[in-house]
Coordinates of C-alpha atoms in Angstrom, one line a residue:
M149 CA -9.2 -20.6 14.0
I150 CA -12.1 -19.7 15.6
E151 CA -13.1 -15.8 14.5
G152 CA -14.9 -13.2 16.4
P153 CA -17.5 -11.5 14.7
A154 CA -16.8 -9.1 12.4
R155 CA -15.5 -6.1 13.5
I156 CA -14.2 -2.6 11.9
A157 CA -11.0 -1.1 13.6
P158 CA -11.9 2.6 13.7
V159 CA -9.3 5.5 12.2
E160 CA -8.5 6.7 15.2
T161 CA -7.0 3.2 16.4
A162 CA -4.8 3.7 13.6
A163 CA -0.9 3.1 14.7
P164 CA 1.2 6.1 15.6
E165 CA 4.9 6.2 13.5
G166 CA 6.7 6.1 17.2
R167 CA 4.7 3.0 18.0
R168 CA 5.7 2.0 14.6
L169 CA 9.1 2.5 15.3
C170 CA 9.3 1.0 18.6
A171 CA 8.0 -2.1 17.2
A172 CA 10.0 -2.8 14.6
L173 CA 12.9 -2.1 16.6
V174 CA 12.2 -4.4 19.4
D175 CA 11.3 -7.1 16.4
G176 CA 14.2 -6.6 14.7
V177 CA 16.8 -6.3 18.2
F178 CA 15.0 -9.7 18.6
G179 CA 16.1 -11.3 15.1
L180 CA 19.3 -10.0 15.2
L181 CA 20.1 -11.6 18.5
A182 CA 18.5 -14.8 18.0
G183 CA 20.9 -14.8 14.4
L184 CA 23.7 -14.0 17.0
V185 CA 23.0 -17.2 19.2
V186 CA 23.0 -19.3 16.1
G187 CA 26.1 -18.2 14.8
V188 CA 28.0 -18.1 18.0
T189 CA 26.8 -21.5 18.8
A190 CA 28.2 -23.0 14.8
S191 CA 31.6 -20.9 15.2
V192 CA 32.0 -24.1 18.2
S193 CA 30.1 -26.7 17.1
P194 CA 32.4 -29.0 15.0
G195 CA 30.6 -29.6 11.4
S196 CA 28.9 -26.9 11.3
P197 CA 27.9 -24.4 8.9
T198 CA 30.3 -21.1 8.3
P199 CA 29.1 -19.4 11.3
W200 CA 27.5 -16.1 9.5
V201 CA 25.4 -18.3 7.0
A202 CA 24.0 -20.2 10.7
G203 CA 24.0 -16.7 12.3
L204 CA 21.9 -15.0 8.7
G205 CA 19.3 -18.6 8.7
G206 CA 18.7 -18.2 12.5
A207 CA 17.7 -14.1 12.2
L208 CA 15.7 -15.4 9.3
A209 CA 14.0 -18.4 11.1
A210 CA 13.5 -16.0 14.4
S211 CA 11.6 -13.1 12.5
L212 CA 9.3 -15.4 10.2
V213 CA 8.4 -17.5 14.1
N214 CA 7.4 -13.6 15.5
H215 CA 6.0 -12.1 12.3
V216 CA 4.0 -15.1 10.9
L217 CA 3.6 -17.6 13.7
V218 CA 3.5 -15.7 17.1
T219 CA 1.1 -12.9 14.6
W220 CA -1.6 -15.6 14.1
A221 CA -1.6 -17.1 17.1
T222 CA -1.8 -13.8 19.1
Q223 CA -2.5 -11.0 16.6
R224 CA 0.6 -9.4 17.5
S225 CA 4.7 -9.6 17.5
L226 CA 7.2 -9.1 20.4
G227 CA 7.8 -5.2 19.2
K228 CA 4.2 -4.9 18.2
L229 CA 3.4 -6.2 22.3
A230 CA 6.1 -4.0 23.6
A231 CA 4.5 -1.3 21.5
G232 CA 0.7 -1.6 22.3
L233 CA -0.2 -3.0 18.4
R234 CA -1.7 -5.4 17.4
V235 CA -2.3 -6.5 13.1
V236 CA -5.6 -7.0 12.0
R237 CA -7.3 -7.8 8.3
D238 CA -8.0 -4.3 6.6
A239 CA -11.7 -5.3 5.3
D240 CA -13.3 -5.9 9.2
G241 CA -10.3 -5.6 11.8
G242 CA -10.7 -9.6 12.2
R243 CA -7.9 -11.9 13.2
P244 CA -5.0 -11.7 10.5
Q245 CA -4.9 -15.5 8.4
L246 CA -1.7 -17.2 7.5
P247 CA -1.0 -16.5 3.7
A248 CA -1.3 -12.8 4.5
L249 CA 1.0 -12.7 7.6
V250 CA 3.6 -15.0 5.2
R251 CA 2.9 -12.0 2.7
R252 CA 3.5 -9.2 4.3
W253 CA 6.9 -10.8 5.8
I254 CA 8.2 -11.3 2.7
H255 CA 7.0 -7.5 1.7
G256 CA 8.8 -6.6 4.9
L257 CA 11.8 -8.2 4.5
G258 CA 12.1 -6.4 0.8
W259 CA 11.4 -3.3 2.5
M260 CA 14.0 -3.6 4.7
L261 CA 16.3 -4.3 2.4
F262 CA 15.2 -2.2 0.2
A263 CA 13.4 1.2 0.5
V264 CA 14.9 2.0 3.8
P265 CA 18.3 2.1 2.6
L266 CA 17.2 4.4 -0.1
H267 CA 15.4 6.4 2.5
V268 CA 18.1 7.0 4.4
A269 CA 20.7 7.5 1.0
S270 CA 18.5 10.5 -0.1
D271 CA 16.5 11.6 3.4
S272 CA 13.0 11.0 2.1
D273 CA 9.9 11.2 4.2
V274 CA 8.5 7.8 2.6
R275 CA 7.0 5.8 5.6
Q276 CA 6.1 2.2 6.0
Q277 CA 2.5 1.4 4.9
D278 CA 0.4 -1.6 5.4
A279 CA 0.0 -4.4 3.0
C280 CA -1.1 -7.4 2.0
G281 CA -4.9 -6.4 3.6
L282 CA -3.5 -6.4 6.6
R283 CA -3.1 -2.3 9.0
V284 CA -1.4 -2.1 12.6
V285 CA -3.8 -0.5 14.9
R286 CA -3.3 0.6 18.5
R287 CA -4.2 -2.5 20.9
T288 CA -7.8 -1.6 22.4
C289 CA -8.2 -0.8 26.5
G290 CA -9.8 -3.5 27.9
R291 CA -10.2 -6.4 25.3
N292 CA -7.8 -9.4 25.1
T293 CA -7.2 -9.3 21.2

């Protein structure tokens, strides 16, 4: 992969909570719809696995592709594209690398499964944090990155 010159994303381009939430909702709906399609397809196909198992696998696969492969290629998932955000390396603002994106995806799954339900149950003000040496920033105008 070709890297551009190292650049640090300025503090003022940090992603606001509202945009992060919008991106998470779009990505979540995409994953759920993909899982639903796979589950329904599995329910009408003879000899296929249990529909909910197939649906869960489809949702996880769609999430992995969206958050790792699409982000690796474009610096943004579908939700981040809709919200005007992108993912950069924390150290220098450059393109994220594949291993860091995989770690970030695993971290995000854990966050969604454990931290979000605890946050809702306790009504805390904990906020999503950037992880694995990557951060989410606002897309800058006039740049194709």
